[in-house]
Coordinates of C-alpha atoms in Angstrom, one line a residue:
X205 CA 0.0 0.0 0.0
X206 CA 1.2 3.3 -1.1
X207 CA 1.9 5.7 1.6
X208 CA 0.7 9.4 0.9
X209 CA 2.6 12.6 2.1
X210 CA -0.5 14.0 3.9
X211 CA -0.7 10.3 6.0
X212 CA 3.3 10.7 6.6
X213 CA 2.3 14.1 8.3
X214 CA -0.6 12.7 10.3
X215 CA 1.8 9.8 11.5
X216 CA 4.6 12.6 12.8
X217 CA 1.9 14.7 14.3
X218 CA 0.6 12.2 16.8
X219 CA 4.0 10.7 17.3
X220 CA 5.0 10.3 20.7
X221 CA 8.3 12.9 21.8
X222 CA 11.0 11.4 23.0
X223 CA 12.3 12.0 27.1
X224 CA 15.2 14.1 25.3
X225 CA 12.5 16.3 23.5
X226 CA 10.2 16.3 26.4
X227 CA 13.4 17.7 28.0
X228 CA 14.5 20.4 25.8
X229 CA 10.5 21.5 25.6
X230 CA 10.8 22.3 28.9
X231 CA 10.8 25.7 30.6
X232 CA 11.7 27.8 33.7
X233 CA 9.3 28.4 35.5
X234 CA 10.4 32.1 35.7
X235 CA 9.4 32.5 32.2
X236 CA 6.2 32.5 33.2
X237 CA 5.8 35.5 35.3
X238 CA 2.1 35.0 36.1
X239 CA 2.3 31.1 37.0
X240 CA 5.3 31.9 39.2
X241 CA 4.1 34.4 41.2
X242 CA 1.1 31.7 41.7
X243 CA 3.2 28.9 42.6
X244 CA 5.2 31.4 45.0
X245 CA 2.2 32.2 47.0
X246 CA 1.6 28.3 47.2
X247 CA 5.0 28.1 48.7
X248 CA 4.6 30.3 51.0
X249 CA 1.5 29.6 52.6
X250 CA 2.5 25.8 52.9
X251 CA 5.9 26.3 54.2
X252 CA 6.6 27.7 57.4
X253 CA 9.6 29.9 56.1
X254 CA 7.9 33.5 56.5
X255 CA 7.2 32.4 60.0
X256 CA 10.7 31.8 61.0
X257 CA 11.7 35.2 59.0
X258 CA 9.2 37.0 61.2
X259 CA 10.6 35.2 64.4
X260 CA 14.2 36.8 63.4
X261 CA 12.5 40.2 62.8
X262 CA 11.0 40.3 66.3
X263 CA 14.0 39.3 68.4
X264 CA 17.5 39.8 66.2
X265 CA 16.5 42.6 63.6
X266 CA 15.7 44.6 66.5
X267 CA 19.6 44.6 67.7
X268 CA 20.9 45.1 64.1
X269 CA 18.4 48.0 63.1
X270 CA 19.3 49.8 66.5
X271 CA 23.3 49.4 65.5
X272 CA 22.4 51.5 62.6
X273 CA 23.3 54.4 65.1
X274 CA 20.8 57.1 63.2
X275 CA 22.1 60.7 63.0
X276 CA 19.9 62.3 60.5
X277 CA 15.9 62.6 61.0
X278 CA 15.7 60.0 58.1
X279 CA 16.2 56.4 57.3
X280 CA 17.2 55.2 54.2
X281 CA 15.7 51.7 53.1
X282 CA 16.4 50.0 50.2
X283 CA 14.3 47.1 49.1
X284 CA 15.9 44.5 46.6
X285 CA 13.1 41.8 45.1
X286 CA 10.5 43.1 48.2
X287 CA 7.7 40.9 46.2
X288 CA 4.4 41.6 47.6
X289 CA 5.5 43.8 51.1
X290 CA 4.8 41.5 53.3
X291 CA 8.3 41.4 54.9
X292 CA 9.0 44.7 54.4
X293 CA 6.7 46.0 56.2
X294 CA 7.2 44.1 59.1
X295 CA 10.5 45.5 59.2
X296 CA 9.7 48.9 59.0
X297 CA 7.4 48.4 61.6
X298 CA 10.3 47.4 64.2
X299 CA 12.4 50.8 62.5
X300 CA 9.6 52.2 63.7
X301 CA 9.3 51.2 67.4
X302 CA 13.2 51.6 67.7
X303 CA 13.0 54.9 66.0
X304 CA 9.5 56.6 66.7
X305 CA 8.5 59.3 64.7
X306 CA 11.5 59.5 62.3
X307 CA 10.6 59.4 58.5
X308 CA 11.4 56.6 56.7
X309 CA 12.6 56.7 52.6
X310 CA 11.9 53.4 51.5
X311 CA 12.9 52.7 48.1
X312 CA 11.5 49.3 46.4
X313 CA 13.3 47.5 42.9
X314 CA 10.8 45.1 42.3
X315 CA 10.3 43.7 38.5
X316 CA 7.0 42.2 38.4
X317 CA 3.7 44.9 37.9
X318 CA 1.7 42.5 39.6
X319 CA 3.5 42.2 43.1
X320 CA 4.1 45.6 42.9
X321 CA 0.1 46.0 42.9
X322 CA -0.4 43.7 45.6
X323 CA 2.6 45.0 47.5
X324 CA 0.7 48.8 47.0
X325 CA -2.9 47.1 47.9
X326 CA -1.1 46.0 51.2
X327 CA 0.1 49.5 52.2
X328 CA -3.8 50.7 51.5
X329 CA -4.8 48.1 54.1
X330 CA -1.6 48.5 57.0
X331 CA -2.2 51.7 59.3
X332 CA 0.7 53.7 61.2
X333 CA 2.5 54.5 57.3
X334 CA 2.0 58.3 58.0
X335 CA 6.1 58.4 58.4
X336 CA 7.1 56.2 55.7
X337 CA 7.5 57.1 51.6
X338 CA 7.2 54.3 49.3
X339 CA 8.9 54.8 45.6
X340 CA 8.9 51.9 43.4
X341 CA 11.7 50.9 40.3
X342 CA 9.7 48.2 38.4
X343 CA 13.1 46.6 37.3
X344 CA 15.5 44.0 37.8
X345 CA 18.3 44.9 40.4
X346 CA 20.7 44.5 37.9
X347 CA 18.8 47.0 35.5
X348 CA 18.8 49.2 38.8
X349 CA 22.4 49.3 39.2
X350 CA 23.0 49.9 35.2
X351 CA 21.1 52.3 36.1
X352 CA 22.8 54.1 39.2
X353 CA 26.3 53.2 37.5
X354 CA 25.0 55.3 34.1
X355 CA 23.7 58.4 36.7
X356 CA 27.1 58.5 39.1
X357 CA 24.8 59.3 41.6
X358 CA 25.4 56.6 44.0
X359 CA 23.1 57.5 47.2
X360 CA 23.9 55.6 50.7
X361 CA 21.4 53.6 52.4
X362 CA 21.2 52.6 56.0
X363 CA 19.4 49.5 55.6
X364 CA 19.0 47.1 52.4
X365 CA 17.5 44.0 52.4
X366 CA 17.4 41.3 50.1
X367 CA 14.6 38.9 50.8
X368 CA 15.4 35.3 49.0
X369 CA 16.7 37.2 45.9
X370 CA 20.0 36.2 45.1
X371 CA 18.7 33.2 42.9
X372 CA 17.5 35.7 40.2
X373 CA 21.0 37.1 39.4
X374 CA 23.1 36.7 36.9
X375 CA 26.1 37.4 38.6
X376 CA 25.8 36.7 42.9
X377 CA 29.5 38.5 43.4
X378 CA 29.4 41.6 41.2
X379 CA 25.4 42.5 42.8
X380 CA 26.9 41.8 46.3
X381 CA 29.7 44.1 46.0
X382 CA 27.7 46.6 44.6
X383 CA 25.2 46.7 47.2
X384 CA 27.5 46.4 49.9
X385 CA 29.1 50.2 48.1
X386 CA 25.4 51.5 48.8
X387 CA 25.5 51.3 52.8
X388 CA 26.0 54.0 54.7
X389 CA 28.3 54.5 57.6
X390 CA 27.1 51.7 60.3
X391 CA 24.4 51.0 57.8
X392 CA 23.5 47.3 57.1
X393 CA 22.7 44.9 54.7
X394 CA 20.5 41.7 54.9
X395 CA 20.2 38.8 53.1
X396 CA 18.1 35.4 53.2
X397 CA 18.5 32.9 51.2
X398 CA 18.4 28.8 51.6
X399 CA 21.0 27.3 53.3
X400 CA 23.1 24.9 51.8
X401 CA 21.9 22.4 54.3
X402 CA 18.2 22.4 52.8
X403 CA 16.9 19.8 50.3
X404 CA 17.0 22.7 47.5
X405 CA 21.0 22.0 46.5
X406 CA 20.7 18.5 46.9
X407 CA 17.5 18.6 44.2
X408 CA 19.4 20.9 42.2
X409 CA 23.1 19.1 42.0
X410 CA 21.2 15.8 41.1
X411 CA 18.5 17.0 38.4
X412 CA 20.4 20.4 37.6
X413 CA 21.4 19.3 34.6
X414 CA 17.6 18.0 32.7
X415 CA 16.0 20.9 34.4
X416 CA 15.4 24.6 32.7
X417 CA 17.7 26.3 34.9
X418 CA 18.2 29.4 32.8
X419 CA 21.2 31.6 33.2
X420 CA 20.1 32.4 36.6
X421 CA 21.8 31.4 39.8
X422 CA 19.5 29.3 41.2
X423 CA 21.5 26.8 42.8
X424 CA 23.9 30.1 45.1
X425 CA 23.4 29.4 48.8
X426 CA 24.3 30.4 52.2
X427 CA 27.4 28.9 52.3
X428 CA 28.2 30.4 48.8
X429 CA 27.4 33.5 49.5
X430 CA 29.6 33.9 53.0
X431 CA 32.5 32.7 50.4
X432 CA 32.2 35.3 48.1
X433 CA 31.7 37.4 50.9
X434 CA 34.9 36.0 52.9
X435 CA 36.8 36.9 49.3
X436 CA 35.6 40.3 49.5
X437 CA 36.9 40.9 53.1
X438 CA 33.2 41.5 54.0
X439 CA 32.6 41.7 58.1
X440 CA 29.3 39.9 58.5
X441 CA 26.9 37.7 61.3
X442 CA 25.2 34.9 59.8
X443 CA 22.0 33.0 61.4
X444 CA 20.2 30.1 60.9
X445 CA 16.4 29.7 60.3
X446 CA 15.1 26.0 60.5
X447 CA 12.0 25.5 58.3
X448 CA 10.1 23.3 56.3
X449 CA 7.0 23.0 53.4
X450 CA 4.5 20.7 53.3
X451 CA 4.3 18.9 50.1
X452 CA 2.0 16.7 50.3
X453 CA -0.2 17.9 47.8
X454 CA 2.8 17.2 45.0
X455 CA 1.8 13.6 45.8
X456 CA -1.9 14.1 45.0
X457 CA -2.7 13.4 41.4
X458 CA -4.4 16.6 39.6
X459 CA -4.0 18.1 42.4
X460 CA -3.7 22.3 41.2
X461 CA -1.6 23.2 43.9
X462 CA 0.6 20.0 44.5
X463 CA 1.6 20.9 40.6
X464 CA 2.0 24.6 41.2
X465 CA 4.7 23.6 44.2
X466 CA 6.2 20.9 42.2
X467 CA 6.9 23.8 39.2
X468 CA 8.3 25.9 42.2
X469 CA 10.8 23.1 43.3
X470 CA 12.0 22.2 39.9
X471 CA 11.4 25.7 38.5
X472 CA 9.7 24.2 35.8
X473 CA 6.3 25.2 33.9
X474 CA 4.1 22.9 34.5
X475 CA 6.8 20.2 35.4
X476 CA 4.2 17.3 35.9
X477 CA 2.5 17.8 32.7
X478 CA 6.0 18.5 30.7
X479 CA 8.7 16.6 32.6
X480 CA 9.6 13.3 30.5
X481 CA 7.6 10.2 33.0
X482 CA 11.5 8.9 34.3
X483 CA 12.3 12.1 35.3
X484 CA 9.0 13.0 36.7
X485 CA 8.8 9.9 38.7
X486 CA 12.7 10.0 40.2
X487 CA 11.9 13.5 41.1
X488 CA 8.6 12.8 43.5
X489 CA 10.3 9.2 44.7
X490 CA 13.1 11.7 45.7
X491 CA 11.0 14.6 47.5
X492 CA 9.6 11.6 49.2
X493 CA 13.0 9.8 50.9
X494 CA 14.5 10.8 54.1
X495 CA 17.5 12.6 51.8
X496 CA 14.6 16.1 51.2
X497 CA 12.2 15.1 53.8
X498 CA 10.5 13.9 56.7
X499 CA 7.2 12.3 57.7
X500 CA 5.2 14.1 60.2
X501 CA 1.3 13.6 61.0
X502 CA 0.9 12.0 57.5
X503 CA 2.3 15.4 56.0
X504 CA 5.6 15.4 54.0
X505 CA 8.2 17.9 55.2
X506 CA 10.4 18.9 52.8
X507 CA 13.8 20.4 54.5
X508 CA 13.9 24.5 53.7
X509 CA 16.1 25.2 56.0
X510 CA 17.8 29.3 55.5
X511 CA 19.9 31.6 57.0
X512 CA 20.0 35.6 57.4
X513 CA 23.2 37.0 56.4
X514 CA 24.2 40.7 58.2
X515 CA 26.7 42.7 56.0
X516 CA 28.2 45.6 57.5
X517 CA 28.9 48.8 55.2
X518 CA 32.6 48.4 54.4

């Protein structure tokens, strides 16, 4: 039986991809700018993160923000990747028990329009603001240093803060050392990030490589941060925040939100849908094991452990 062209075409539409197409169809989650900030807010409700960051605001931060020793009738703030507020202002409420009265100039880089809005909806509903500004620079931090760098006007902040940001960098060193050169006398600098004792680098070292990583630096951690910092000569305090997420859902088939943290773990777009079955399949028997998590109540508790790095200005 002759085969005609328009059959060959049928038979290489419906033709199954191979786990190396699959693969290569893949993309980062972070592409998708809408889905991400979706599976974000999935992460953070189910993991207990936030919670431990608010513990270290309302016994450390307190020490470090009054170290700032404040001799103007201002404090200068600089936000890095603030997201949606939520952090920030909880730390601007402490500045403002430990320095009542005092204006605040908080200044936000933030890329995405749509945390920006929520962020902005939050201020609406959060009273006691009367003292603080808010300016926003919808932009990546790198496009805000280009452009600082392009205006030589460097201005000196007393307090920055970068919020589990360092992962959507292209360069971790160069944006530390250029935030560090925006502190002002006694002013500091905070980081968060995960620690290199979580279940993140171990997920990332073993499926790094078939996962649509990008360019970014999503596999920096603590401990790589405090060498770069070491390297710099960079006088710092680090401290540890023990946390977890529950991920059950991930092992709930068609479950909406199980998918939206898996995409968030693998930074993948819809990772269970587009992830070849192998892969797929090693990835939940690994969240699963003892090596990412632990069994608790029937819950799975995948390790996020983080730390809080404290840069003093140089």
């Amino acid at each position: 039986m002759l085969i005609t062209s328009s059959a060959l075409v049928t038979k290489q539409r419906t033709r199954t991809p191979s786990a190396g197409e699959m693969e290569a169809a893949m993309r980062s989650l972070f592409s998708d700018n809408s889905r991400y900030i979706d599976a974000f807010h999935i992460f953070v409700k189910n993991s207990t993160e936030h919670q431990r960051m608010r513990e270290f605001i309302d016994t450390k931060l307190q020490e470090i923000i009054s170290s700032i020793e404040l001799k103007k009738p201002v404090i200068d703030v600089l936000g890095v990747g603030s997201g949606a507020g939520e952090i920030d202002l909880q730390m601007i409420s402490k500045m403002q028990a430990i320095y009542p009265g005092v204006r605040i100039d908080n200044i936000i880089v933030e890329p995405s329009p749509k945390q920006i809005s929520c962020y902005k909806e939050r201020i609406a509903k959060t009273k006691g603001l009367d003292n603080v500004t808010f300016s926003w620079h919808e932009k990546t931090s790198f496009e805000f240093e280009s452009e600082v760098k392009e205006s030589k006007q460097l201005k000196k902040y007393d307090f920055i803060h970068m919020i589990q940001m360092l992962y959507y960098v292209k360069d971790v060193e160069a944006t530390l050392k250029f935030f560090s050169s925006c502190l002002a006398p006694k002013g500091k600098l905070v980081i968060s990030l995960v620690s290199e004792k979580s279940g993140w680098p171990i997920l990332w070292q073993k499926y790094g490589s078939r996962l649509p990583l990008n360019d970014l630096c999503f596999q920096v951690t603590s401990g790589g941060v405090q060498d770069i910092l070491n390297s710099m000569g960079a006088k710092y305090e680090s401290y540890n925040l023990h946390s977890h997420t529950n991920i059950t859902e991930c092992f709930v088939e068609g479950d909406h939100n199980g998918e939206l943290l898996l995409d968030f773990l693998t930074d993948t777009c819809e990772f269970n849908k587009n992830a070849p079955s192998d892969l797929r399949d090693q990835v939940l028997h690994d969240l699963k094991s003892l090596e990412f998590s632990a069994s608790k109540d029937g819950k799975i508790l995948f390790r996020n452990k983080a730390s809080v790095i404290v840069v003093e200005s140089p």
